[in-house]
Amino acid sequence: MLDRPHPTPAAPTNDPFALAKALSGHHFIGGRFVPALSGKTFAVVNPATGEEIGRAAEGDTADVAAAVAEADRAQKEWARLPARKRGALVYQCAQVLKEHTEELARLIALETGKALRTESRVEANVVADIFEFFGGLGGELKGESVPFAPNVLSVTVREPLGVVGAIIPWNVPMLLMALKVAPALVAGNAVVVKSAEEAPLAVLRICELLSRVLPAGVFNILSGFGPECGAPLVEHPKVRKVTFTGSVEVGKIVAKAAGEKLVPVTLELGGKSPMIVFADCDFDKTVAGALTSMRFTRQGQSCTAASRIYVERPIFDRFVAAMAEKVDAMVMGDPLDEKTDIGTIISPGQFAKVKTFIEEGKATKGATGRACSAMPKDPALKKGLFIQPHIFTGLSNDSRLVQEEIFGPVTCIFPFDDAESVLAAANDSEYGLAASVWTNNLRVGLDLAHRLEAGLVQINQNLVVQANLSYGGVKSSGLGKEASLEAMNEHFTHKKTIMVNYAG
Ligand code: NAI
Ligand code: MG
């Protein structure tokens, strides 16, 4: 448990600036805040202003070793607790998180630039929900009995893997961390998380908060850069399972390192998710659905963003115009302002990447890029990483904007004439994470749902990941599933067979 006094407040606080300062300069290892062994830190920046809001401990191999040693020690005892007792503690974590949702929402808005009302509060609530869901599943870590021979009882049991190394990105860091930590803990593992360098603070606060409930060392978090801190975590011999969310490029590096050690790995990588709109859809609901599907409120920084929208030709022009009008009405501004719908891009690097795609689209012959919404006027935000949402038409399916993950507020819309050709275009992608079909003809919708190459297909809606539904991609979008009871059992335990010969 945390040795107070530490400068972080015990009670929820709605001042994210003060909280960011108080959290600065630490990992959380073995139930305590600790600085990096090297003493190094790096800046955490508010992307809406460019100002430094705090510092993060810069972890390296030595910090990884310390965290894994704590996790390894703690895991042995944790695994011996009855499964439902572990679940009950994880459920209690949800209650602590619920008391702190507003605080966490404000902090994540400050460090990531995601608007408080439309995004950050939603994320904070989902985090608590994920802990609550998995907390109830301790008793569901079941094996089976297997017929073998008379007088031989043969059963399988689910056992934890040991120390789990989890590497998370910055787009929805609290939620994506929860999807890994909650099931891993219920299954009897200990976890070491490496946070994303762009968003290390809210997840650190969560780790501290949960240490009020969990035994010291079962949940540890390190901040640092990928090659210096993430890679040694993946490579550490005592890390018996790796779970990663991020880019395809780094996913491959992580998978190779896990392969060298022969440990299981789960990868949740990018997407280029198609949205298919038939002329018989509910028009207004579908236009609104396109805005949420594209995650414009998250600046499009979502692996399931509907970044390719295919609209049946008779309603194409009307659909594009209606969509542009709706995006125009969205307010871009200070992420902490309740009026704001759209905040900022996470970092200068991502900002430059998204801008390059937009310029490339604009320079493409025959293509039109509509810039929607208005740039914020507040002079305090003049260094903010704001990008107007862009809707492109007239691009070809093989252009870079249509094939590569932009991870920004950019979507490409195409007309189509029949179900077979749109299915071929939708499946013509390296990615296979999510897809949606919008139609009142369920026969057509279900046929496409079965034939779309994606881990998640929705008809007439496009919700984000849910705790109890299997989630994960095919093709370059990933390996293995997250969320759901089945994913907990398959990816955070191994199945041991035990045989008892009771012949006289
Ligand atoms: P990234 O894949 O580089 O970063 C994700 C995490 O991996 C971070 O915690 C990072 O520190 C860590 N990492 C980086 N190199 C590593 C290494 N060699 N070993 C172990 N860990 C390492 O993603 P980045 O650079 O932040 O974003 C680039 C692109 O990736 C985005 O434009 C987007 O297309 C995609 N992306 C996809 C996400 C998803 O949800 N699937 C989330 C974030 C990014
Ligand atoms: Mg990277």
mmCIF file with all atom_site columns, C-alpha atoms in Angstrom, residues 387-480:
data_model
loop_
_atom_site.group_PDB
_atom_site.id
_atom_site.type_symbol
_atom_site.label_atom_id
_atom_site.label_alt_id
_atom_site.label_comp_id
_atom_site.label_asym_id
_atom_site.label_entity_id
_atom_site.label_seq_id
_atom_site.pdbx_PDB_ins_code
_atom_site.Cartn_x
_atom_site.Cartn_y
_atom_site.Cartn_z
_atom_site.occupancy
_atom_site.B_iso_or_equiv
_atom_site.pdbx_formal_charge
_atom_site.auth_seq_id
_atom_site.auth_comp_id
_atom_site.auth_asym_id
_atom_site.auth_atom_id
_atom_site.pdbx_PDB_model_num
ATOM 1  C CA . ILE A 1 387 ? -6.800  20.124  -37.244 1.00 0.00 ? 387 ILE A CA 1
ATOM 2  C CA . GLN A 1 388 ? -10.081 20.709  -39.033 1.00 0.00 ? 388 GLN A CA 1
ATOM 3  C CA . PRO A 1 389 ? -11.936 17.491  -39.835 1.00 0.00 ? 389 PRO A CA 1
ATOM 4  C CA . HIS A 1 390 ? -11.630 16.659  -43.534 1.00 0.00 ? 390 HIS A CA 1
ATOM 5  C CA . ILE A 1 391 ? -14.040 14.773  -45.750 1.00 0.00 ? 391 ILE A CA 1
ATOM 6  C CA . PHE A 1 392 ? -12.500 13.580  -49.015 1.00 0.00 ? 392 PHE A CA 1
ATOM 7  C CA . THR A 1 393 ? -14.327 12.454  -52.109 1.00 0.00 ? 393 THR A CA 1
ATOM 8  C CA . GLY A 1 394 ? -12.981 11.463  -55.512 1.00 0.00 ? 394 GLY A CA 1
ATOM 9  C CA . LEU A 1 395 ? -10.038 9.397   -54.259 1.00 0.00 ? 395 LEU A CA 1
ATOM 10 C CA . SER A 1 396 ? -9.294  5.977   -55.668 1.00 0.00 ? 396 SER A CA 1
ATOM 11 C CA . ASN A 1 397 ? -9.452  2.947   -53.387 1.00 0.00 ? 397 ASN A CA 1
ATOM 12 C CA . ASP A 1 398 ? -5.751  2.274   -53.793 1.00 0.00 ? 398 ASP A CA 1
ATOM 13 C CA . SER A 1 399 ? -4.558  5.748   -52.771 1.00 0.00 ? 399 SER A CA 1
ATOM 14 C CA . ARG A 1 400 ? -2.496  6.073   -49.598 1.00 0.00 ? 400 ARG A CA 1
ATOM 15 C CA . LEU A 1 401 ? -5.273  7.982   -47.806 1.00 0.00 ? 401 LEU A CA 1
ATOM 16 C CA . VAL A 1 402 ? -7.590  5.045   -48.333 1.00 0.00 ? 402 VAL A CA 1
ATOM 17 C CA . GLN A 1 403 ? -5.156  2.230   -47.615 1.00 0.00 ? 403 GLN A CA 1
ATOM 18 C CA . GLU A 1 404 ? -3.097  3.592   -44.695 1.00 0.00 ? 404 GLU A CA 1
ATOM 19 C CA . GLU A 1 405 ? -4.226  4.372   -41.184 1.00 0.00 ? 405 GLU A CA 1
ATOM 20 C CA . ILE A 1 406 ? -4.220  8.169   -40.810 1.00 0.00 ? 406 ILE A CA 1
ATOM 21 C CA . PHE A 1 407 ? -5.322  8.251   -37.162 1.00 0.00 ? 407 PHE A CA 1
ATOM 22 C CA . GLY A 1 408 ? -6.669  11.740  -37.606 1.00 0.00 ? 408 GLY A CA 1
ATOM 23 C CA . PRO A 1 409 ? -9.973  13.474  -38.453 1.00 0.00 ? 409 PRO A CA 1
ATOM 24 C CA . VAL A 1 410 ? -9.925  12.451  -42.100 1.00 0.00 ? 410 VAL A CA 1
ATOM 25 C CA . THR A 1 411 ? -12.461 10.252  -43.815 1.00 0.00 ? 411 THR A CA 1
ATOM 26 C CA . CYS A 1 412 ? -12.845 9.282   -47.463 1.00 0.00 ? 412 CYS A CA 1
ATOM 27 C CA . ILE A 1 413 ? -16.279 8.800   -49.008 1.00 0.00 ? 413 ILE A CA 1
ATOM 28 C CA . PHE A 1 414 ? -17.037 6.794   -52.149 1.00 0.00 ? 414 PHE A CA 1
ATOM 29 C CA . PRO A 1 415 ? -20.176 6.065   -54.144 1.00 0.00 ? 415 PRO A CA 1
ATOM 30 C CA . PHE A 1 416 ? -21.043 2.430   -54.908 1.00 0.00 ? 416 PHE A CA 1
ATOM 31 C CA . ASP A 1 417 ? -23.561 0.675   -57.139 1.00 0.00 ? 417 ASP A CA 1
ATOM 32 C CA . ASP A 1 418 ? -24.047 -2.837  -55.795 1.00 0.00 ? 418 ASP A CA 1
ATOM 33 C CA . ALA A 1 419 ? -23.356 -5.021  -52.783 1.00 0.00 ? 419 ALA A CA 1
ATOM 34 C CA . GLU A 1 420 ? -20.738 -7.216  -54.460 1.00 0.00 ? 420 GLU A CA 1
ATOM 35 C CA . SER A 1 421 ? -18.556 -4.338  -55.620 1.00 0.00 ? 421 SER A CA 1
ATOM 36 C CA . VAL A 1 422 ? -18.725 -2.555  -52.280 1.00 0.00 ? 422 VAL A CA 1
ATOM 37 C CA . LEU A 1 423 ? -17.836 -5.758  -50.459 1.00 0.00 ? 423 LEU A CA 1
ATOM 38 C CA . ALA A 1 424 ? -14.776 -6.174  -52.674 1.00 0.00 ? 424 ALA A CA 1
ATOM 39 C CA . ALA A 1 425 ? -13.710 -2.549  -52.056 1.00 0.00 ? 425 ALA A CA 1
ATOM 40 C CA . ALA A 1 426 ? -14.277 -2.851  -48.303 1.00 0.00 ? 426 ALA A CA 1
ATOM 41 C CA . ASN A 1 427 ? -12.215 -6.041  -48.084 1.00 0.00 ? 427 ASN A CA 1
ATOM 42 C CA . ASP A 1 428 ? -9.450  -4.584  -50.249 1.00 0.00 ? 428 ASP A CA 1
ATOM 43 C CA . SER A 1 429 ? -7.371  -3.553  -47.233 1.00 0.00 ? 429 SER A CA 1
ATOM 44 C CA . GLU A 1 430 ? -4.450  -4.778  -45.168 1.00 0.00 ? 430 GLU A CA 1
ATOM 45 C CA . TYR A 1 431 ? -6.591  -4.196  -42.104 1.00 0.00 ? 431 TYR A CA 1
ATOM 46 C CA . GLY A 1 432 ? -9.536  -6.081  -40.638 1.00 0.00 ? 432 GLY A CA 1
ATOM 47 C CA . LEU A 1 433 ? -10.587 -4.582  -37.334 1.00 0.00 ? 433 LEU A CA 1
ATOM 48 C CA . ALA A 1 434 ? -14.149 -3.278  -37.580 1.00 0.00 ? 434 ALA A CA 1
ATOM 49 C CA . ALA A 1 435 ? -16.871 -2.553  -40.133 1.00 0.00 ? 435 ALA A CA 1
ATOM 50 C CA . SER A 1 436 ? -20.444 -1.366  -40.190 1.00 0.00 ? 436 SER A CA 1
ATOM 51 C CA . VAL A 1 437 ? -23.371 -1.738  -42.579 1.00 0.00 ? 437 VAL A CA 1
ATOM 52 C CA . TRP A 1 438 ? -26.334 0.617   -42.592 1.00 0.00 ? 438 TRP A CA 1
ATOM 53 C CA . THR A 1 439 ? -29.504 -0.644  -44.230 1.00 0.00 ? 439 THR A CA 1
ATOM 54 C CA . ASN A 1 440 ? -33.088 -1.579  -43.489 1.00 0.00 ? 440 ASN A CA 1
ATOM 55 C CA . ASN A 1 441 ? -32.672 -4.753  -45.505 1.00 0.00 ? 441 ASN A CA 1
ATOM 56 C CA . LEU A 1 442 ? -31.381 -7.185  -42.911 1.00 0.00 ? 442 LEU A CA 1
ATOM 57 C CA . ARG A 1 443 ? -30.875 -9.894  -45.505 1.00 0.00 ? 443 ARG A CA 1
ATOM 58 C CA . VAL A 1 444 ? -28.295 -7.693  -47.265 1.00 0.00 ? 444 VAL A CA 1
ATOM 59 C CA . GLY A 1 445 ? -26.839 -6.446  -43.981 1.00 0.00 ? 445 GLY A CA 1
ATOM 60 C CA . LEU A 1 446 ? -26.335 -9.910  -42.520 1.00 0.00 ? 446 LEU A CA 1
ATOM 61 C CA . ASP A 1 447 ? -24.911 -11.291 -45.740 1.00 0.00 ? 447 ASP A CA 1
ATOM 62 C CA . LEU A 1 448 ? -22.264 -8.547  -45.736 1.00 0.00 ? 448 LEU A CA 1
ATOM 63 C CA . ALA A 1 449 ? -21.680 -8.957  -41.989 1.00 0.00 ? 449 ALA A CA 1
ATOM 64 C CA . HIS A 1 450 ? -20.668 -12.554 -42.642 1.00 0.00 ? 450 HIS A CA 1
ATOM 65 C CA . ARG A 1 451 ? -18.461 -11.735 -45.607 1.00 0.00 ? 451 ARG A CA 1
ATOM 66 C CA . LEU A 1 452 ? -16.656 -8.622  -44.352 1.00 0.00 ? 452 LEU A CA 1
ATOM 67 C CA . GLU A 1 453 ? -13.099 -9.355  -43.224 1.00 0.00 ? 453 GLU A CA 1
ATOM 68 C CA . ALA A 1 454 ? -13.216 -7.814  -39.750 1.00 0.00 ? 454 ALA A CA 1
ATOM 69 C CA . GLY A 1 455 ? -13.250 -8.806  -36.084 1.00 0.00 ? 455 GLY A CA 1
ATOM 70 C CA . LEU A 1 456 ? -16.312 -6.699  -35.311 1.00 0.00 ? 456 LEU A CA 1
ATOM 71 C CA . VAL A 1 457 ? -19.195 -5.892  -37.657 1.00 0.00 ? 457 VAL A CA 1
ATOM 72 C CA . GLN A 1 458 ? -22.183 -3.830  -36.608 1.00 0.00 ? 458 GLN A CA 1
ATOM 73 C CA . ILE A 1 459 ? -25.413 -3.184  -38.476 1.00 0.00 ? 459 ILE A CA 1
ATOM 74 C CA . ASN A 1 460 ? -27.076 0.213   -38.018 1.00 0.00 ? 460 ASN A CA 1
ATOM 75 C CA . GLN A 1 461 ? -24.789 1.231   -35.171 1.00 0.00 ? 461 GLN A CA 1
ATOM 76 C CA . ASN A 1 462 ? -21.062 1.572   -34.548 1.00 0.00 ? 462 ASN A CA 1
ATOM 77 C CA . LEU A 1 463 ? -20.302 1.386   -30.849 1.00 0.00 ? 463 LEU A CA 1
ATOM 78 C CA . VAL A 1 464 ? -16.861 1.284   -29.309 1.00 0.00 ? 464 VAL A CA 1
ATOM 79 C CA . VAL A 1 465 ? -15.475 -1.835  -27.624 1.00 0.00 ? 465 VAL A CA 1
ATOM 80 C CA . GLN A 1 466 ? -17.705 -3.328  -24.906 1.00 0.00 ? 466 GLN A CA 1
ATOM 81 C CA . ALA A 1 467 ? -16.405 -5.231  -21.862 1.00 0.00 ? 467 ALA A CA 1
ATOM 82 C CA . ASN A 1 468 ? -18.397 -8.402  -22.519 1.00 0.00 ? 468 ASN A CA 1
ATOM 83 C CA . LEU A 1 469 ? -17.975 -8.635  -26.287 1.00 0.00 ? 469 LEU A CA 1
ATOM 84 C CA . SER A 1 470 ? -14.980 -10.220 -27.967 1.00 0.00 ? 470 SER A CA 1
ATOM 85 C CA . TYR A 1 471 ? -12.829 -7.563  -29.614 1.00 0.00 ? 471 TYR A CA 1
ATOM 86 C CA . GLY A 1 472 ? -9.825  -7.808  -31.926 1.00 0.00 ? 472 GLY A CA 1
ATOM 87 C CA . GLY A 1 473 ? -8.852  -7.786  -35.556 1.00 0.00 ? 473 GLY A CA 1
ATOM 88 C CA . VAL A 1 474 ? -7.898  -10.072 -38.394 1.00 0.00 ? 474 VAL A CA 1
ATOM 89 C CA . LYS A 1 475 ? -5.216  -9.529  -41.076 1.00 0.00 ? 475 LYS A CA 1
ATOM 90 C CA . SER A 1 476 ? -2.773  -6.766  -40.007 1.00 0.00 ? 476 SER A CA 1
ATOM 91 C CA . SER A 1 477 ? -5.178  -5.507  -37.341 1.00 0.00 ? 477 SER A CA 1
ATOM 92 C CA . GLY A 1 478 ? -3.969  -7.941  -34.745 1.00 0.00 ? 478 GLY A CA 1
ATOM 93 C CA . LEU A 1 479 ? -3.716  -11.288 -33.101 1.00 0.00 ? 479 LEU A CA 1
ATOM 94 C CA . GLY A 1 480 ? -5.986  -12.626 -30.384 1.00 0.00 ? 480 GLY A CA 1
#
